Short mmCIF file of N, CA and C in Angstrom, two decimals:
data_model
loop_
_atom_site.label_atom_id
_atom_site.label_comp_id
_atom_site.label_asym_id
_atom_site.label_seq_id
_atom_site.Cartn_x
_atom_site.Cartn_y
_atom_site.Cartn_z
N MET A 1 -4.38 10.59 5.40
CA MET A 1 -4.56 9.55 6.17
C MET A 1 -3.81 8.20 5.53
N ASP A 2 -2.74 7.65 6.13
CA ASP A 2 -2.11 6.54 5.62
C ASP A 2 -2.96 5.12 5.72
N LEU A 3 -2.83 4.36 4.21
CA LEU A 3 -3.11 3.06 4.67
C LEU A 3 -1.70 2.19 4.72
N ILE A 4 -0.56 2.34 4.36
CA ILE A 4 0.63 2.29 4.15
C ILE A 4 1.40 2.82 4.48
N ASN A 5 2.38 2.92 5.73
CA ASN A 5 3.74 3.97 6.04
C ASN A 5 4.66 3.16 6.45
N LEU A 6 5.78 2.32 5.48
CA LEU A 6 6.80 1.75 6.12
C LEU A 6 7.97 2.61 5.58
N THR A 7 8.02 3.25 6.36
CA THR A 7 9.46 4.25 6.47
C THR A 7 10.37 4.18 7.55
N ASP A 8 11.64 4.68 7.82
CA ASP A 8 12.28 5.01 8.28
C ASP A 8 13.12 6.37 8.15
N GLU A 9 14.36 6.44 9.16
CA GLU A 9 14.89 7.90 9.09
C GLU A 9 15.46 8.16 7.85
N GLU A 10 15.51 6.80 6.90
CA GLU A 10 16.60 7.34 5.72
C GLU A 10 15.27 7.06 4.26
N GLN A 11 14.46 6.51 4.10
CA GLN A 11 13.74 5.98 3.06
C GLN A 11 12.34 5.11 3.52
N GLY A 12 11.40 5.08 2.36
CA GLY A 12 10.38 4.53 2.69
C GLY A 12 9.19 4.56 1.60
N VAL A 13 7.92 3.66 1.75
CA VAL A 13 6.75 3.97 0.70
C VAL A 13 5.94 4.06 1.52
N VAL A 14 5.10 5.10 1.39
CA VAL A 14 3.83 5.49 2.08
C VAL A 14 2.53 5.74 0.82
N ILE A 15 1.33 5.14 1.33
CA ILE A 15 0.29 4.81 0.62
C ILE A 15 -0.73 5.72 1.43
N ASN A 16 -0.95 7.12 0.88
CA ASN A 16 -1.91 8.00 1.50
C ASN A 16 -3.33 7.86 0.49
N VAL A 17 -4.63 7.89 1.61
CA VAL A 17 -5.64 7.94 0.67
C VAL A 17 -5.93 9.47 1.19
N THR A 18 -6.04 9.62 0.02
CA THR A 18 -6.37 11.64 -0.39
C THR A 18 -7.59 11.93 -0.04
N ASN A 19 -8.93 10.86 -0.80
CA ASN A 19 -10.57 11.01 -0.59
C ASN A 19 -11.07 10.03 -1.07
N GLY A 20 -11.82 9.94 -0.91
CA GLY A 20 -13.10 8.98 -1.80
C GLY A 20 -13.61 9.19 -3.00
N GLU A 21 -13.93 8.30 -3.25
CA GLU A 21 -14.57 8.62 -4.89
C GLU A 21 -15.98 7.60 -5.07
N LYS A 22 -17.32 8.79 -5.58
CA LYS A 22 -18.53 8.49 -5.83
C LYS A 22 -18.84 8.30 -7.35
N PHE A 23 -18.80 6.96 -7.81
CA PHE A 23 -19.60 6.87 -9.42
C PHE A 23 -20.79 6.91 -9.48
N GLY A 24 -21.61 6.47 -8.18
CA GLY A 24 -23.04 6.10 -8.44
C GLY A 24 -23.64 7.11 -7.47
N SER A 25 -24.94 6.77 -7.17
CA SER A 25 -25.74 7.36 -6.07
C SER A 25 -25.72 6.86 -4.72
N GLN A 26 -25.39 5.44 -4.63
CA GLN A 26 -25.85 4.67 -3.49
C GLN A 26 -25.04 5.58 -2.64
N GLU A 27 -25.03 4.83 -0.86
CA GLU A 27 -24.27 5.90 0.35
C GLU A 27 -22.79 5.05 -0.11
N GLY A 28 -22.02 5.70 0.58
CA GLY A 28 -20.58 4.86 0.53
C GLY A 28 -19.81 5.59 -0.77
N PHE A 29 -18.67 5.42 -0.69
CA PHE A 29 -18.04 5.48 -1.58
C PHE A 29 -17.25 4.00 -2.60
N ASP A 30 -17.14 4.17 -3.81
CA ASP A 30 -16.93 3.19 -4.14
C ASP A 30 -15.66 3.09 -4.87
N ALA A 31 -14.56 3.68 -4.30
CA ALA A 31 -13.50 3.85 -4.54
C ALA A 31 -12.25 4.50 -3.61
N LEU A 32 -11.33 4.46 -3.21
CA LEU A 32 -10.33 5.38 -2.41
C LEU A 32 -9.21 5.45 -3.43
N ARG A 33 -9.20 7.07 -3.58
CA ARG A 33 -7.92 7.73 -4.26
C ARG A 33 -6.82 7.98 -3.24
N CYS A 34 -6.06 7.57 -3.80
CA CYS A 34 -4.55 7.25 -2.89
C CYS A 34 -3.64 7.26 -3.80
N ASP A 35 -2.50 8.23 -3.33
CA ASP A 35 -1.13 8.02 -3.55
C ASP A 35 0.17 7.74 -3.13
N ILE A 36 0.78 7.39 -3.70
CA ILE A 36 1.82 5.88 -3.64
C ILE A 36 3.16 7.07 -3.52
N THR A 37 3.83 6.96 -2.50
CA THR A 37 4.99 7.88 -2.67
C THR A 37 6.58 7.14 -2.31
N ILE A 38 7.10 6.80 -3.03
CA ILE A 38 8.49 6.54 -2.78
C ILE A 38 9.38 7.63 -2.55
N SER A 39 10.71 7.43 -1.28
CA SER A 39 11.57 8.29 -0.98
C SER A 39 12.68 7.71 -0.11
N SER A 40 13.70 8.21 -1.21
CA SER A 40 14.80 7.83 -0.39
C SER A 40 16.23 8.78 -0.98
N ASP A 41 17.05 8.56 -0.81
CA ASP A 41 18.29 9.62 -1.06
C ASP A 41 18.48 9.36 -2.73
N PHE A 42 18.47 8.11 -3.03
CA PHE A 42 18.84 7.58 -4.68
C PHE A 42 17.63 7.73 -5.24
N ILE A 43 16.36 7.55 -5.06
CA ILE A 43 15.25 7.62 -5.56
C ILE A 43 13.91 8.39 -5.47
N ASN A 44 12.94 9.03 -6.09
CA ASN A 44 11.67 9.18 -5.28
C ASN A 44 10.77 9.01 -6.59
N GLY A 45 9.48 8.78 -6.42
CA GLY A 45 8.88 8.52 -6.95
C GLY A 45 7.28 8.88 -6.38
N HIS A 46 6.11 9.00 -7.02
CA HIS A 46 5.02 9.28 -7.06
C HIS A 46 3.84 9.04 -7.83
N LEU A 47 2.99 7.87 -7.35
CA LEU A 47 1.90 7.33 -8.86
C LEU A 47 0.58 7.42 -7.81
N GLU A 48 -0.37 7.65 -8.29
CA GLU A 48 -1.81 7.58 -8.17
C GLU A 48 -2.24 6.32 -8.29
N LEU A 49 -3.51 6.05 -7.46
CA LEU A 49 -3.90 4.60 -7.46
C LEU A 49 -5.58 4.64 -6.62
N TYR A 50 -6.11 3.95 -7.12
CA TYR A 50 -7.38 3.72 -6.40
C TYR A 50 -7.48 2.42 -6.01
N VAL A 51 -8.34 2.71 -4.37
CA VAL A 51 -8.61 1.41 -3.95
C VAL A 51 -9.91 0.85 -3.68
N THR A 52 -9.89 -0.14 -3.93
CA THR A 52 -11.66 -0.72 -3.98
C THR A 52 -11.73 -1.57 -2.82
N LEU A 53 -13.43 -1.76 -2.33
CA LEU A 53 -12.95 -2.53 -1.26
C LEU A 53 -12.72 -3.99 -1.22
N TYR A 54 -12.70 -4.60 -2.18
CA TYR A 54 -11.84 -5.74 -2.67
C TYR A 54 -10.65 -5.85 -2.15
N ASP A 55 -9.75 -4.52 -2.63
CA ASP A 55 -8.56 -4.61 -2.41
C ASP A 55 -8.29 -4.01 -0.96
N LEU A 56 -8.85 -3.53 -0.33
CA LEU A 56 -8.65 -3.30 1.37
C LEU A 56 -8.94 -4.63 1.85
N ASP A 57 -9.85 -5.33 1.37
CA ASP A 57 -10.20 -6.79 1.97
C ASP A 57 -8.65 -8.09 1.63
N SER A 58 -8.16 -7.57 0.67
CA SER A 58 -6.77 -8.29 0.05
C SER A 58 -5.75 -7.88 1.05
N TRP A 59 -5.81 -6.46 0.99
CA TRP A 59 -4.70 -6.10 2.09
C TRP A 59 -4.92 -6.31 3.52
N SER A 60 -5.93 -6.90 4.23
CA SER A 60 -6.28 -7.19 5.18
C SER A 60 -5.60 -8.85 5.57
N SER A 61 -6.25 -9.51 4.42
CA SER A 61 -5.43 -10.90 4.27
C SER A 61 -3.82 -10.78 3.95
N ALA A 62 -3.43 -9.57 3.33
CA ALA A 62 -1.82 -9.75 2.86
C ALA A 62 -1.47 -9.50 4.55
N LEU A 63 -1.93 -8.63 4.96
CA LEU A 63 -1.55 -8.55 6.56
C LEU A 63 -1.10 -9.86 7.89
N ASP A 64 -2.22 -10.71 7.22
CA ASP A 64 -2.23 -11.86 7.90
C ASP A 64 -1.25 -12.73 7.24
N THR A 65 -1.08 -13.08 5.97
CA THR A 65 0.40 -13.68 5.83
C THR A 65 1.20 -12.85 6.01
N LEU A 66 1.39 -11.61 6.42
CA LEU A 66 2.74 -11.05 6.53
C LEU A 66 3.13 -11.77 8.07
N SER A 67 2.43 -11.50 8.84
CA SER A 67 2.22 -11.98 10.28
C SER A 67 2.42 -13.62 10.24
N SER A 68 2.39 -14.23 9.90
CA SER A 68 2.88 -15.77 9.58
C SER A 68 4.22 -15.52 9.31
N GLY A 69 4.75 -14.53 8.81
CA GLY A 69 6.29 -14.81 8.25
C GLY A 69 6.55 -15.03 6.73
N ASP A 70 5.67 -14.94 5.95
CA ASP A 70 5.92 -14.82 4.81
C ASP A 70 5.38 -13.25 3.75
N GLY A 71 6.25 -13.33 2.82
CA GLY A 71 6.08 -12.34 1.74
C GLY A 71 4.87 -12.14 1.54
N ILE A 72 4.41 -11.20 0.54
CA ILE A 72 3.28 -10.69 -0.21
C ILE A 72 3.24 -9.77 -1.19
N THR A 73 2.26 -10.23 -2.16
CA THR A 73 2.11 -9.24 -3.46
C THR A 73 0.73 -9.03 -3.41
N TRP A 74 0.80 -7.78 -3.19
CA TRP A 74 -0.90 -7.03 -3.51
C TRP A 74 -0.85 -6.20 -4.63
N LEU A 75 -2.47 -6.03 -5.19
CA LEU A 75 -2.66 -5.57 -5.93
C LEU A 75 -2.07 -6.29 -7.64
N GLU A 76 -2.31 -7.50 -7.63
CA GLU A 76 -1.86 -8.22 -8.89
C GLU A 76 -2.76 -7.64 -9.90
N GLY A 77 -3.99 -7.11 -10.28
CA GLY A 77 -4.73 -7.34 -10.86
C GLY A 77 -4.30 -6.45 -12.29
N GLY A 78 -3.57 -5.88 -12.67
CA GLY A 78 -2.76 -5.03 -13.80
C GLY A 78 -3.51 -4.01 -14.17
N ARG A 79 -4.63 -3.21 -13.29
CA ARG A 79 -5.09 -2.39 -13.43
C ARG A 79 -4.29 -1.09 -12.56
N SER A 80 -3.04 -1.56 -11.74
CA SER A 80 -2.78 -0.62 -10.54
C SER A 80 -1.05 -0.91 -10.38
N PRO A 81 -0.73 -0.10 -9.56
CA PRO A 81 0.37 -0.16 -9.24
C PRO A 81 0.54 -1.32 -8.33
N ARG A 82 1.60 -2.58 -8.84
CA ARG A 82 1.96 -4.10 -7.75
C ARG A 82 2.64 -3.76 -6.56
N ILE A 83 2.46 -3.95 -5.45
CA ILE A 83 3.40 -3.83 -4.06
C ILE A 83 3.62 -5.02 -3.68
N MET A 84 4.76 -4.98 -3.57
CA MET A 84 5.61 -6.63 -3.01
C MET A 84 6.53 -6.21 -1.69
N ILE A 85 5.88 -6.92 -0.95
CA ILE A 85 6.95 -6.86 0.44
C ILE A 85 7.44 -8.38 1.13
N ASP A 86 9.02 -8.07 1.29
CA ASP A 86 9.52 -9.07 1.48
C ASP A 86 10.25 -8.80 2.77
N LEU A 87 10.05 -9.56 3.80
CA LEU A 87 10.29 -9.38 5.35
C LEU A 87 11.62 -9.34 5.62
N GLU A 88 12.38 -10.09 4.78
CA GLU A 88 13.54 -9.89 4.89
C GLU A 88 14.68 -10.24 3.51
N GLY A 89 14.98 -9.07 2.81
CA GLY A 89 15.03 -9.26 1.95
C GLY A 89 16.58 -9.36 1.60
N GLU A 90 17.31 -9.31 0.17
CA GLU A 90 18.83 -8.99 0.10
C GLU A 90 19.78 -8.01 1.36
N SER A 91 19.10 -7.31 1.55
CA SER A 91 19.42 -5.88 2.33
C SER A 91 19.42 -6.51 3.88
N GLY A 92 18.64 -7.47 4.00
CA GLY A 92 18.83 -8.25 5.69
C GLY A 92 17.38 -7.09 6.36
N CYS A 93 16.67 -6.44 5.77
CA CYS A 93 15.74 -6.16 6.25
C CYS A 93 14.10 -6.05 5.53
N THR A 94 13.40 -5.37 6.02
CA THR A 94 12.13 -5.47 5.11
C THR A 94 12.24 -4.64 4.00
N GLU A 95 12.03 -4.97 2.36
CA GLU A 95 12.14 -4.88 1.21
C GLU A 95 10.39 -4.29 0.94
N ILE A 96 10.27 -2.99 0.72
CA ILE A 96 9.02 -3.15 -0.46
C ILE A 96 9.49 -2.42 -1.57
N SER A 97 8.41 -3.26 -2.61
CA SER A 97 8.82 -3.22 -3.89
C SER A 97 7.21 -2.37 -4.33
N VAL A 98 7.47 -1.52 -5.59
CA VAL A 98 6.52 -0.84 -6.36
C VAL A 98 6.63 -1.37 -7.96
N TYR A 99 5.97 -2.03 -8.29
CA TYR A 99 6.19 -1.84 -9.89
C TYR A 99 4.84 -1.28 -10.44
N ASP A 100 5.11 -0.23 -11.29
CA ASP A 100 4.06 0.56 -12.02
C ASP A 100 3.98 -0.35 -13.43
N VAL A 101 2.86 -1.53 -13.13
CA VAL A 101 2.46 -2.24 -14.54
C VAL A 101 1.74 -1.49 -15.34
N VAL A 102 1.07 -0.66 -15.10
CA VAL A 102 0.09 0.21 -16.29
C VAL A 102 0.68 1.25 -16.98
N ASP A 103 1.86 2.04 -16.37
CA ASP A 103 2.38 3.39 -17.24
C ASP A 103 4.08 3.29 -17.65
N SER A 104 4.54 3.24 -16.73
CA SER A 104 6.18 3.34 -17.00
C SER A 104 6.66 2.08 -16.75
N GLN A 105 6.04 1.10 -16.15
CA GLN A 105 6.98 -0.27 -16.06
C GLN A 105 8.24 -0.28 -15.42
N ILE A 106 8.27 0.80 -14.34
CA ILE A 106 9.51 1.02 -13.49
C ILE A 106 9.24 0.12 -12.56
N PHE A 107 10.19 -0.51 -11.86
CA PHE A 107 10.28 -1.30 -10.44
C PHE A 107 11.50 -0.92 -9.69
N ALA A 108 10.75 -0.62 -8.51
CA ALA A 108 11.58 0.05 -7.50
C ALA A 108 11.61 -0.66 -6.35
N THR A 109 12.49 -1.11 -5.46
CA THR A 109 12.55 -1.53 -4.17
C THR A 109 13.21 -0.67 -2.98
N ILE A 110 12.58 -0.51 -2.21
CA ILE A 110 12.88 0.05 -0.82
C ILE A 110 13.34 -0.52 0.55
N PRO A 111 14.47 -1.02 0.88
CA PRO A 111 14.75 -1.28 2.13
C PRO A 111 14.51 -0.59 2.99
N VAL A 112 13.73 -0.92 3.97
CA VAL A 112 13.12 -0.41 5.32
C VAL A 112 12.99 -0.84 6.75
N ARG A 113 14.11 -0.41 7.70
CA ARG A 113 14.19 -1.22 8.93
C ARG A 113 12.82 -0.81 9.68
N THR A 114 11.34 -2.02 9.71
CA THR A 114 10.81 -1.49 10.34
C THR A 114 10.54 -1.48 12.01
N ALA A 115 9.58 -1.14 12.39
CA ALA A 115 9.36 -1.02 13.76
C ALA A 115 9.14 -3.06 14.06
N GLU A 116 8.79 -3.76 15.48
CA GLU A 116 8.55 -4.44 15.51
C GLU A 116 7.03 -4.81 15.23
N ASN A 117 5.97 -3.81 15.56
CA ASN A 117 5.16 -3.87 15.66
C ASN A 117 4.48 -3.37 14.58
N TRP A 118 4.95 -3.22 13.60
CA TRP A 118 4.32 -2.13 12.28
C TRP A 118 3.31 -3.03 11.86
N ILE A 119 2.84 -4.44 11.90
CA ILE A 119 2.15 -5.12 10.89
C ILE A 119 0.67 -5.11 12.02
N THR A 120 1.06 -4.94 13.44
CA THR A 120 -0.08 -4.45 14.37
C THR A 120 -0.72 -3.19 13.97
N THR A 121 0.34 -1.91 13.82
CA THR A 121 0.41 -0.36 13.19
C THR A 121 -0.55 -0.48 12.46
N HIS A 122 -0.60 -1.32 10.94
CA HIS A 122 -0.94 -1.42 9.68
C HIS A 122 -2.42 -1.68 9.92
N ARG A 123 -2.61 -2.97 10.84
CA ARG A 123 -4.10 -3.05 11.12
C ARG A 123 -4.96 -1.85 11.24
N ALA A 124 -4.22 -1.22 12.48
CA ALA A 124 -4.77 -0.29 13.14
C ALA A 124 -5.23 0.70 11.96
N MET A 125 -4.64 1.10 11.01
CA MET A 125 -4.50 2.13 10.10
C MET A 125 -5.28 1.49 8.73
N LEU A 126 -5.26 0.44 8.31
CA LEU A 126 -6.53 -0.33 8.02
C LEU A 126 -7.69 0.15 8.06
N ASN A 127 -8.16 -0.09 9.54
CA ASN A 127 -9.24 0.09 10.39
C ASN A 127 -9.86 1.19 10.33
N ALA A 128 -9.00 2.39 10.49
CA ALA A 128 -9.02 3.91 10.60
C ALA A 128 -9.19 4.15 9.17
N VAL A 129 -8.99 3.73 7.88
CA VAL A 129 -9.14 4.12 6.64
C VAL A 129 -10.78 3.36 6.54
N ARG A 130 -11.07 2.39 6.84
CA ARG A 130 -12.25 1.59 6.58
C ARG A 130 -13.54 2.72 7.46
N SER A 131 -12.95 3.16 8.60
CA SER A 131 -13.80 3.98 9.21
C SER A 131 -14.28 5.62 8.71
N ALA A 132 -12.97 5.68 8.18
CA ALA A 132 -13.21 7.53 7.59
C ALA A 132 -13.67 7.41 6.15
N PHE A 133 -13.56 6.35 5.04
CA PHE A 133 -14.16 6.41 3.73
C PHE A 133 -14.68 4.77 3.87
N PRO A 134 -15.95 4.67 4.30
CA PRO A 134 -17.04 3.32 4.19
C PRO A 134 -17.31 3.17 2.59
N LEU A 135 -16.91 1.97 2.19
CA LEU A 135 -16.28 1.59 0.83
C LEU A 135 -18.22 0.58 0.72
N THR A 136 -18.79 1.11 -0.76
CA THR A 136 -19.97 0.23 -0.98
C THR A 136 -19.32 -1.49 -1.45
N PRO A 137 -20.05 -2.35 -0.87
CA PRO A 137 -19.72 -3.58 -1.71
C PRO A 137 -20.32 -3.86 -2.84
#
């Protein structure tokens, strides 16, 4: 199930939730295991990521910021890859950057022609993830 899917017919960045992880005995999940996939004719990459309830709440706030016309940086804590979205980058379209701050230190920016309603679509994707994988506070 995708949490983020910013792609066009040429390239994109996808964050797919592969499963929920339980580290304790309480109900619900403690974290979501995700895969980040970057794809283009020029570069392809894959990273693993764990997302917490705090991260999902932060992504919801990031979508609010994006809907107001500003760019965002998500997952700035330094424990996982950092995601940046610039609504109108140098390429003239939305640019999604992934910075692997934890391991390789590689930074990749992928320009994507997004649909007009992509933020609304991503709110629905976030709600679907929250429903499918309830996280413990």
